[in-house]
């Protein structure tokens, strides 16, 4: 028996194949040579059998190697704020602002009338203050950073009073007690996991107190025998005793979404009105903008944070500031914000529109499947995700595929390996597509990915 692995073509011979030569013209000789070497090594080691069509095999490896690591995916999961998929997609106006500023030079730190140095903090700060009712506001890289900055500025070397019910983990390696320790403050726990009273805070405030901190439970719910003092009462207590009250609200919700059945998430303007001295929130959750951390509150405290050298280490870049400024401008007009900020639009889609879109998607997917799998429409729910509205279940209509013996996990994997990748949900042996997070313009690509996923050998 002859082992085909022993008569493999050479790198040079493969480079001369017409299809491979065309690839060299498009990419570069070095990158295509790298792809050929990778392919030959895989065949030689037996990880891959010798291809019948070498041109196609080289092209496949070269194209995979040529693709960016960070690339767009189609989110068919229905999870609107998916942290692993980059949280909030930006509004068209925010994208345009990023392009404009990225293309050339800008007024990032330049004051046009005087021709002298300006401050990057002057771009979004005033708009954020106006939208939240705060005296001043500051933008840094993310909310975790904003919290470190606030604690380090106001409470380093002192105690920070926090309820035992709020010593939470927000997500991968972000735990409130660890953040507190790293900012140089000492944790002073009060109350119990389920119940903390105003009197618990009152008894703990003393000469060593640097700040009182409350943290919104943004990714879980407590129900039953549970209590904590209203923020306004805590604010009054802190003011009376002369200590700053910091409120980490997390999601950065500016608008009132109660009429869409979305309640329980603190709005930033409410937290400011209730008297928190500094309110901390993200830019890329319910605010619907770029990754950013915002601090809004009393002028003197914002100024102190801004003057902290750590603020320089956490400063937001011009692309972030451009996107955030444009998103804030939309937020000033709520009806427009609901239409144009993708996160808000997706969260507030009505069930009839979703059912209609699910039917359209199902028709396209059925054509693509060409009888190879069963498809049906199912009532279901979407989750907001990303530390917002925990427990909220938004009614939607799902397109469900039963892949039979091939298995749902295997089909979902092939969909993720499509180009562009499609991220769907797997539940009870079925692959589920939720139209909530799919633009109409993405339906065709989902259908194409499905056709391809069902064609390829297992
Ligand atoms: C998400 C969240 C944060 C962290 O926000 P990032 O912008 O991701 O750093 C902090 N606090 C709360 C309550 C959150 O929900």
Coordinates of C-alpha atoms and ligand atoms in Angstrom, one line a residue:
X1 CA 0.0 0.0 0.0
X2 CA 1.3 3.5 -0.8
X3 CA 0.7 6.1 1.8
X4 CA -0.6 9.3 0.0
X5 CA 1.1 11.3 2.7
X6 CA 4.5 10.3 1.3
X7 CA 3.8 11.9 -2.1
X8 CA 2.7 15.3 -1.0
X9 CA 3.2 18.2 -3.4
X10 CA 5.9 20.7 -2.6
X11 CA 5.3 24.2 -1.4
X12 CA 6.6 25.6 -4.7
X13 CA 4.4 23.3 -6.8
X14 CA 1.4 24.4 -4.9
X15 CA 2.3 28.1 -5.3
X16 CA 2.3 27.6 -9.0
X17 CA -1.3 26.3 -9.2
X18 CA -3.4 29.1 -10.9
X19 CA -5.9 29.4 -8.0
X20 CA -3.1 29.7 -5.5
X21 CA -1.2 32.2 -7.7
X22 CA -4.3 34.3 -7.8
X23 CA -4.4 34.1 -4.0
X24 CA -0.8 35.3 -3.8
X25 CA -1.8 38.4 -5.9
X26 CA -4.7 39.2 -3.5
X27 CA -2.9 38.5 -0.2
X28 CA 0.9 38.1 -0.1
X29 CA 3.4 35.4 -1.0
X30 CA 4.4 35.1 2.7
X31 CA 0.9 34.7 4.0
X32 CA -0.1 32.1 1.3
X33 CA 3.2 30.2 1.9
X34 CA 2.3 30.1 5.6
X35 CA -1.1 28.7 4.8
X36 CA 0.4 26.0 2.5
X37 CA 2.9 25.0 5.2
X38 CA 0.0 24.8 7.8
X39 CA -2.0 22.6 5.4
X40 CA 0.9 20.3 4.5
X41 CA 1.7 19.9 8.2
X42 CA -1.9 18.9 8.9
X43 CA -1.9 16.3 6.2
X44 CA 1.5 15.0 7.1
X45 CA 0.5 14.5 10.7
X46 CA -2.8 12.8 9.7
X47 CA -5.0 15.4 11.2
X48 CA -6.4 16.0 7.8
X49 CA -6.6 13.7 4.8
X50 CA -4.9 14.8 1.5
X51 CA -7.4 17.0 -0.3
X52 CA -8.7 16.2 -3.7
X53 CA -8.7 19.9 -4.6
X54 CA -5.5 21.4 -3.4
X55 CA -6.4 24.9 -4.7
X56 CA -9.6 25.0 -2.7
X57 CA -7.9 23.6 0.4
X58 CA -5.1 26.2 0.3
X59 CA -7.6 29.0 -0.3
X60 CA -9.7 27.9 2.7
X61 CA -6.7 27.9 5.1
X62 CA -5.4 31.2 3.6
X63 CA -8.7 32.9 4.0
X64 CA -9.1 31.7 7.6
X65 CA -5.6 32.9 8.5
X66 CA -6.3 36.2 6.7
X67 CA -9.5 37.0 8.7
X68 CA -9.3 39.5 11.5
X69 CA -9.5 38.1 15.0
X70 CA -12.0 40.7 16.1
X71 CA -14.8 40.5 13.5
X72 CA -18.6 41.1 13.3
X73 CA -21.0 38.3 14.2
X74 CA -24.7 38.0 13.7
X75 CA -26.5 37.8 17.1
X76 CA -29.5 35.5 16.7
X77 CA -29.6 34.7 20.5
X78 CA -32.1 37.5 21.4
X79 CA -29.8 38.6 24.2
X80 CA -29.8 42.3 23.5
X81 CA -26.8 43.3 25.7
X82 CA -24.5 40.3 25.2
X83 CA -21.2 41.2 26.9
X84 CA -19.2 38.6 25.0
X85 CA -20.6 39.9 21.7
X86 CA -19.6 43.5 22.5
X87 CA -22.7 44.8 24.3
X88 CA -24.4 47.8 22.6
X89 CA -24.3 48.1 18.8
X90 CA -24.0 51.9 18.0
X91 CA -26.6 54.2 16.5
X92 CA -26.0 55.4 13.0
X93 CA -25.3 58.9 14.3
X94 CA -22.7 57.5 16.7
X95 CA -21.0 55.5 13.9
X96 CA -20.9 58.6 11.7
X97 CA -19.3 60.6 14.5
X98 CA -16.7 58.0 15.0
X99 CA -15.8 57.9 11.3
X100 CA -15.6 61.7 11.2
X101 CA -13.3 62.0 14.1
X102 CA -11.2 58.9 13.3
X103 CA -10.5 60.0 9.8
X104 CA -8.4 63.0 10.7
X105 CA -7.5 65.5 13.4
X106 CA -10.1 66.8 15.9
X107 CA -10.7 69.2 18.8
X108 CA -10.0 66.4 21.3
X109 CA -8.0 68.6 23.5
X110 CA -8.0 71.8 21.6
X111 CA -9.9 75.0 22.3
X112 CA -10.6 76.7 18.9
X113 CA -11.2 80.3 20.0
X114 CA -7.9 80.5 22.0
X115 CA -5.9 78.1 19.9
X116 CA -4.7 76.7 23.2
X117 CA -5.0 73.4 25.0
X118 CA -8.5 72.3 25.8
X119 CA -9.8 69.3 27.8
X120 CA -11.2 66.0 26.5
X121 CA -13.6 66.1 29.4
X122 CA -15.4 69.1 28.0
X123 CA -17.0 67.0 25.2
X124 CA -19.4 64.7 27.0
X125 CA -19.4 66.0 30.5
X126 CA -21.9 68.9 30.0
X127 CA -24.3 66.8 28.0
X128 CA -24.2 64.0 30.6
X129 CA -24.8 66.5 33.4
X130 CA -27.8 68.0 31.5
X131 CA -29.4 64.6 30.8
X132 CA -29.0 63.4 34.4
X133 CA -29.7 66.6 36.3
X134 CA -26.2 66.4 37.9
X135 CA -24.0 69.4 38.5
X136 CA -21.1 67.8 36.6
X137 CA -20.1 64.6 35.0
X138 CA -16.9 62.8 33.9
X139 CA -16.2 60.0 31.4
X140 CA -13.5 57.3 31.8
X141 CA -13.0 53.9 30.2
X142 CA -15.6 51.8 31.8
X143 CA -17.8 51.7 34.9
X144 CA -15.4 49.4 36.8
X145 CA -12.8 52.1 36.3
X146 CA -15.2 54.9 37.3
X147 CA -15.9 53.1 40.5
X148 CA -12.2 52.6 41.3
X149 CA -11.6 56.3 40.5
X150 CA -14.4 57.5 42.8
X151 CA -13.4 55.2 45.7
X152 CA -9.7 56.0 45.4
X153 CA -10.4 59.7 45.2
X154 CA -12.8 59.9 48.1
X155 CA -12.1 57.0 50.4
X156 CA -8.5 55.8 50.0
X157 CA -7.2 54.9 53.5
X158 CA -10.7 55.2 55.0
X159 CA -13.8 53.0 55.4
X160 CA -16.4 52.5 52.7
X161 CA -19.8 51.4 54.2
X162 CA -21.7 48.8 52.1
X163 CA -24.5 46.4 52.7
X164 CA -23.7 42.7 52.9
X165 CA -26.4 42.2 50.2
X166 CA -24.4 44.3 47.7
X167 CA -21.0 42.6 47.9
X168 CA -21.6 41.3 44.5
X169 CA -19.8 39.9 41.5
X170 CA -20.7 41.8 38.4
X171 CA -18.9 39.6 35.8
X172 CA -15.6 38.0 35.0
X173 CA -13.1 39.1 37.8
X174 CA -15.1 42.2 38.9
X175 CA -16.1 41.7 42.5
X176 CA -17.0 44.7 44.6
X177 CA -14.9 43.7 47.7
X178 CA -11.8 43.3 45.5
X179 CA -12.4 46.6 43.7
X180 CA -12.7 48.3 47.1
X181 CA -9.5 46.8 48.4
X182 CA -7.6 47.8 45.2
X183 CA -8.8 51.4 45.5
X184 CA -7.1 51.6 48.9
X185 CA -10.4 51.7 50.9
X186 CA -11.4 49.4 53.8
X187 CA -14.6 47.5 53.5
X188 CA -17.1 48.1 56.3
X189 CA -19.9 45.7 55.8
X190 CA -23.3 46.4 57.4
X191 CA -26.6 44.5 57.6
X192 CA -27.2 41.0 56.3
X193 CA -27.4 39.4 52.9
X194 CA -31.2 40.0 52.7
X195 CA -31.9 42.9 55.0
X196 CA -30.1 46.1 55.7
X197 CA -31.7 49.0 57.5
X198 CA -31.0 52.7 57.6
X199 CA -30.0 52.3 61.2
X200 CA -27.3 49.8 60.2
X201 CA -25.7 52.5 58.1
X202 CA -26.2 55.2 60.7
X203 CA -24.5 53.1 63.4
X204 CA -21.5 52.5 61.1
X205 CA -20.8 56.1 60.0
X206 CA -18.0 57.6 62.1
X207 CA -14.7 59.5 61.8
X208 CA -13.1 56.7 59.7
X209 CA -15.8 56.8 57.1
X210 CA -14.7 57.8 53.6
X211 CA -18.0 57.1 51.8
X212 CA -21.3 55.2 51.8
X213 CA -21.7 53.0 48.7
X214 CA -24.7 51.2 47.2
X215 CA -24.4 48.9 44.2
X216 CA -27.4 47.9 42.1
X217 CA -27.9 44.2 41.9
X218 CA -27.8 44.3 38.2
X219 CA -27.4 40.6 37.4
X220 CA -29.6 38.8 39.9
X221 CA -32.8 39.4 41.9
X222 CA -33.5 39.1 45.6
X223 CA -37.1 38.2 46.5
X224 CA -38.9 37.4 49.7
X225 CA -37.9 38.7 53.1
X226 CA -35.7 41.5 51.7
X227 CA -35.2 45.2 52.5
X228 CA -32.8 48.0 52.0
X229 CA -33.4 51.7 52.7
X230 CA -34.6 53.9 49.9
X231 CA -31.7 55.8 48.3
X232 CA -33.2 59.2 49.2
X233 CA -33.1 58.2 52.9
X234 CA -29.6 57.0 52.6
X235 CA -28.6 60.2 50.8
X236 CA -30.2 62.3 53.6
X237 CA -28.3 60.4 56.3
X238 CA -25.0 60.7 54.4
X239 CA -25.5 64.4 54.0
X240 CA -26.4 65.0 57.6
X241 CA -23.3 63.1 58.7
X242 CA -21.1 64.9 56.1
X243 CA -20.0 61.8 54.1
X244 CA -20.3 61.3 50.4
X245 CA -22.9 58.8 49.1
X246 CA -21.9 56.9 45.9
X247 CA -24.5 54.9 44.0
X248 CA -23.3 52.4 41.3
X249 CA -26.4 52.0 39.2
X250 CA -24.7 49.9 36.5
X251 CA -26.7 50.1 33.4
X252 CA -26.9 53.8 32.6
X253 CA -30.6 53.9 31.9
X254 CA -31.6 57.4 31.0
X255 CA -35.1 57.0 29.7
X256 CA -38.2 55.6 31.3
X257 CA -39.1 52.2 29.8
X258 CA -41.9 51.3 32.2
X259 CA -44.5 51.7 29.5
X260 CA -42.8 48.8 27.7
X261 CA -43.0 46.6 30.7
X262 CA -39.4 47.2 31.6
X263 CA -39.1 48.2 35.3
X264 CA -36.9 47.7 38.3
X265 CA -33.7 49.2 36.7
X266 CA -32.7 52.5 38.4
X267 CA -32.6 55.5 36.1
X268 CA -29.6 57.7 36.4
X269 CA -31.7 60.9 36.6
X270 CA -33.6 59.3 39.5
X271 CA -30.5 58.3 41.3
X272 CA -29.2 61.9 41.0
X273 CA -32.5 63.4 42.1
X274 CA -32.6 61.0 45.1
X275 CA -29.5 62.8 46.3
X276 CA -26.5 60.5 45.5
X277 CA -23.4 62.6 45.5
X278 CA -21.9 60.5 42.7
X279 CA -23.7 58.1 40.4
X280 CA -21.6 55.6 38.5
X281 CA -22.8 53.8 35.3
X282 CA -21.7 52.2 32.0
X283 CA -21.9 53.7 28.6
X284 CA -22.5 50.5 26.7
X285 CA -25.4 48.9 28.5
X286 CA -28.8 50.6 28.5
X287 CA -27.4 54.0 27.6
X288 CA -26.7 52.2 24.2
X289 CA -23.4 53.9 23.5
X290 CA -19.7 52.9 23.4
X291 CA -17.8 51.2 26.3
X292 CA -17.4 54.0 28.8
X293 CA -17.7 54.6 32.5
X294 CA -19.6 57.7 33.6
X295 CA -19.6 59.6 36.9
X296 CA -22.3 62.2 37.4
X297 CA -22.9 64.2 40.6
X298 CA -21.8 67.0 42.7
X299 CA -19.4 69.5 41.0
X300 CA -16.7 69.4 43.7
X301 CA -16.6 65.5 43.8
X302 CA -16.5 65.2 40.0
X303 CA -13.7 67.8 39.9
X304 CA -11.7 65.9 42.6
X305 CA -12.1 62.7 40.5
X306 CA -11.0 64.5 37.4
X307 CA -7.9 65.9 39.1
X308 CA -6.8 62.4 40.3
X309 CA -3.8 61.1 38.3
X310 CA -5.8 57.8 37.9
X311 CA -8.3 59.7 35.7
X312 CA -5.4 60.2 33.2
X313 CA -4.7 56.4 33.3
X314 CA -8.3 55.7 32.6
X315 CA -9.1 58.4 30.1
X316 CA -11.5 57.6 27.3
X317 CA -10.2 57.9 23.7
X318 CA -11.5 60.2 20.9
X319 CA -13.5 57.4 19.2
X320 CA -15.4 56.6 22.5
X321 CA -16.0 60.3 23.2
X322 CA -17.3 60.9 19.6
X323 CA -19.7 57.9 19.8
X324 CA -20.9 58.8 23.3
X325 CA -21.5 62.5 22.5
X326 CA -23.7 61.5 19.5
X327 CA -25.5 58.9 21.6
X328 CA -26.2 61.5 24.3
X329 CA -27.5 63.9 21.7
X330 CA -30.1 61.2 20.6
X331 CA -31.0 60.5 24.3
X332 CA -32.0 64.1 24.6
X333 CA -34.9 63.3 22.3
X334 CA -36.6 60.2 23.7
X335 CA -38.8 59.3 20.7
X336 CA -35.8 59.5 18.5
X337 CA -33.6 57.6 21.0
X338 CA -36.1 54.7 21.0
X339 CA -36.0 54.6 17.2
X340 CA -32.3 55.1 16.6
X341 CA -30.4 53.7 19.5
X342 CA -30.3 50.0 18.7
X343 CA -30.4 48.6 22.2
X344 CA -33.5 50.7 23.0
X345 CA -35.2 49.8 19.8
X346 CA -34.6 46.1 20.2
X347 CA -35.8 46.1 23.9
X348 CA -39.0 47.8 23.0
X349 CA -40.0 45.9 19.8
X350 CA -43.6 44.9 20.1
X351 CA -44.6 41.2 20.0
X352 CA -46.5 41.6 16.7
X353 CA -43.5 43.0 14.8
X354 CA -41.4 40.2 16.2
X355 CA -43.9 37.5 15.2
X356 CA -44.0 39.0 11.7
X357 CA -40.2 39.0 11.5
X358 CA -40.0 35.5 12.8
X359 CA -42.4 34.4 10.0
X360 CA -40.2 36.1 7.3
X361 CA -37.1 34.5 8.8
X362 CA -38.7 31.1 9.0
X363 CA -39.7 31.2 5.3
X364 CA -36.1 32.1 4.3
X365 CA -34.6 29.4 6.5
X366 CA -37.0 26.8 5.3
X367 CA -35.9 27.5 1.7
X368 CA -32.3 27.3 2.8
X369 CA -32.9 24.0 4.6
X370 CA -34.5 22.5 1.5
X371 CA -36.3 19.8 3.5
X372 CA -33.2 18.6 5.4
X373 CA -34.4 19.7 8.8
X374 CA -37.8 20.5 10.5
X375 CA -38.5 24.2 11.3
X376 CA -41.3 25.7 13.3
X377 CA -42.3 28.9 15.0
X378 CA -42.5 28.9 18.8
X379 CA -43.5 31.5 21.4
X380 CA -40.6 32.3 23.6
X381 CA -38.8 35.1 25.6
X382 CA -35.7 37.2 25.0
X383 CA -33.6 38.4 27.9
X384 CA -32.1 41.9 28.1
X385 CA -28.7 40.6 29.3
X386 CA -25.5 42.4 30.2
X387 CA -26.4 43.4 33.8
X388 CA -29.8 45.0 33.1
X389 CA -33.3 44.2 34.0
X390 CA -32.5 40.9 35.7
X391 CA -35.4 38.5 35.5
X392 CA -37.1 40.4 32.8
X393 CA -38.7 38.2 30.1
X394 CA -39.6 39.9 26.9
X395 CA -42.2 38.0 24.8
X396 CA -40.9 37.1 21.3
X397 CA -41.5 34.5 18.6
X398 CA -38.6 32.1 17.9
X399 CA -37.7 30.1 14.8
X400 CA -36.8 26.6 16.0
X401 CA -34.9 24.0 14.1
X402 CA -34.8 20.4 15.1
X403 CA -31.7 19.0 13.5
X404 CA -32.6 15.4 14.4
X405 CA -29.7 12.9 15.1
X406 CA -27.1 15.4 13.9
X407 CA -27.7 17.3 17.2
X408 CA -28.4 20.9 18.1
X409 CA -24.9 21.6 19.5
X410 CA -23.3 20.4 16.2
X411 CA -25.6 22.6 14.1
X412 CA -25.0 25.6 16.4
X413 CA -21.2 25.1 16.1
X414 CA -21.4 25.1 12.3
X415 CA -23.4 28.2 12.4
X416 CA -20.8 29.9 14.5
X417 CA -18.1 28.8 12.1
X418 CA -20.0 30.3 9.1
X419 CA -18.8 33.6 7.6
X420 CA -20.2 35.8 9.0
X421 CA -20.6 33.7 12.1
X422 CA -24.2 33.3 13.4
X423 CA -24.7 32.9 17.2
X424 CA -28.0 31.1 18.0
X425 CA -29.5 29.6 21.1
X426 CA -29.6 25.9 21.9
X427 CA -32.5 24.6 24.0
X428 CA -34.0 21.2 24.5
X429 CA -32.3 19.7 21.4
X430 CA -33.3 22.6 19.2
X431 CA -31.5 25.5 17.7
X432 CA -33.4 28.7 18.3
X433 CA -33.3 32.0 16.3
X434 CA -34.7 35.1 18.0
X435 CA -35.6 37.9 15.6
X436 CA -35.3 40.5 18.4
X437 CA -31.5 41.0 17.8
X438 CA -31.5 40.4 14.1
X439 CA -31.8 43.2 11.6
X440 CA -34.0 42.4 8.6
X441 CA -30.9 42.9 6.5
X442 CA -29.2 40.0 8.3
X443 CA -31.9 37.4 7.5
X444 CA -30.3 36.5 4.2
X445 CA -26.9 35.9 5.8
X446 CA -28.5 33.7 8.4
X447 CA -30.2 31.6 5.7
X448 CA -26.9 31.3 3.8
X449 CA -25.1 30.2 7.0
X450 CA -27.8 27.6 7.6
X451 CA -27.6 26.2 4.0
X452 CA -23.9 25.9 4.4
X453 CA -24.1 24.4 7.8
X454 CA -26.5 21.7 6.6
X455 CA -24.4 20.9 3.5
X456 CA -21.0 20.3 5.1
X457 CA -20.1 16.8 6.2
X458 CA -20.2 16.3 10.0
Ligands
LIG1 C1 -21.9 46.3 34.5 C2 -21.8 46.9 35.9 C3 -20.6 47.5 36.2 C4 -19.3 47.4 35.4 O1 -19.5 48.2 34.2 P1 -18.4 48.2 33.1 O2 -18.7 49.3 32.2 O3 -18.6 46.8 32.4 O4 -17.1 48.3 33.7 C5 -20.5 48.0 37.5 N1 -21.5 48.0 38.3 C6 -22.7 47.5 38.0 C7 -23.8 47.5 39.0 C8 -22.9 46.9 36.8 O5 -24.1 46.4 36.4

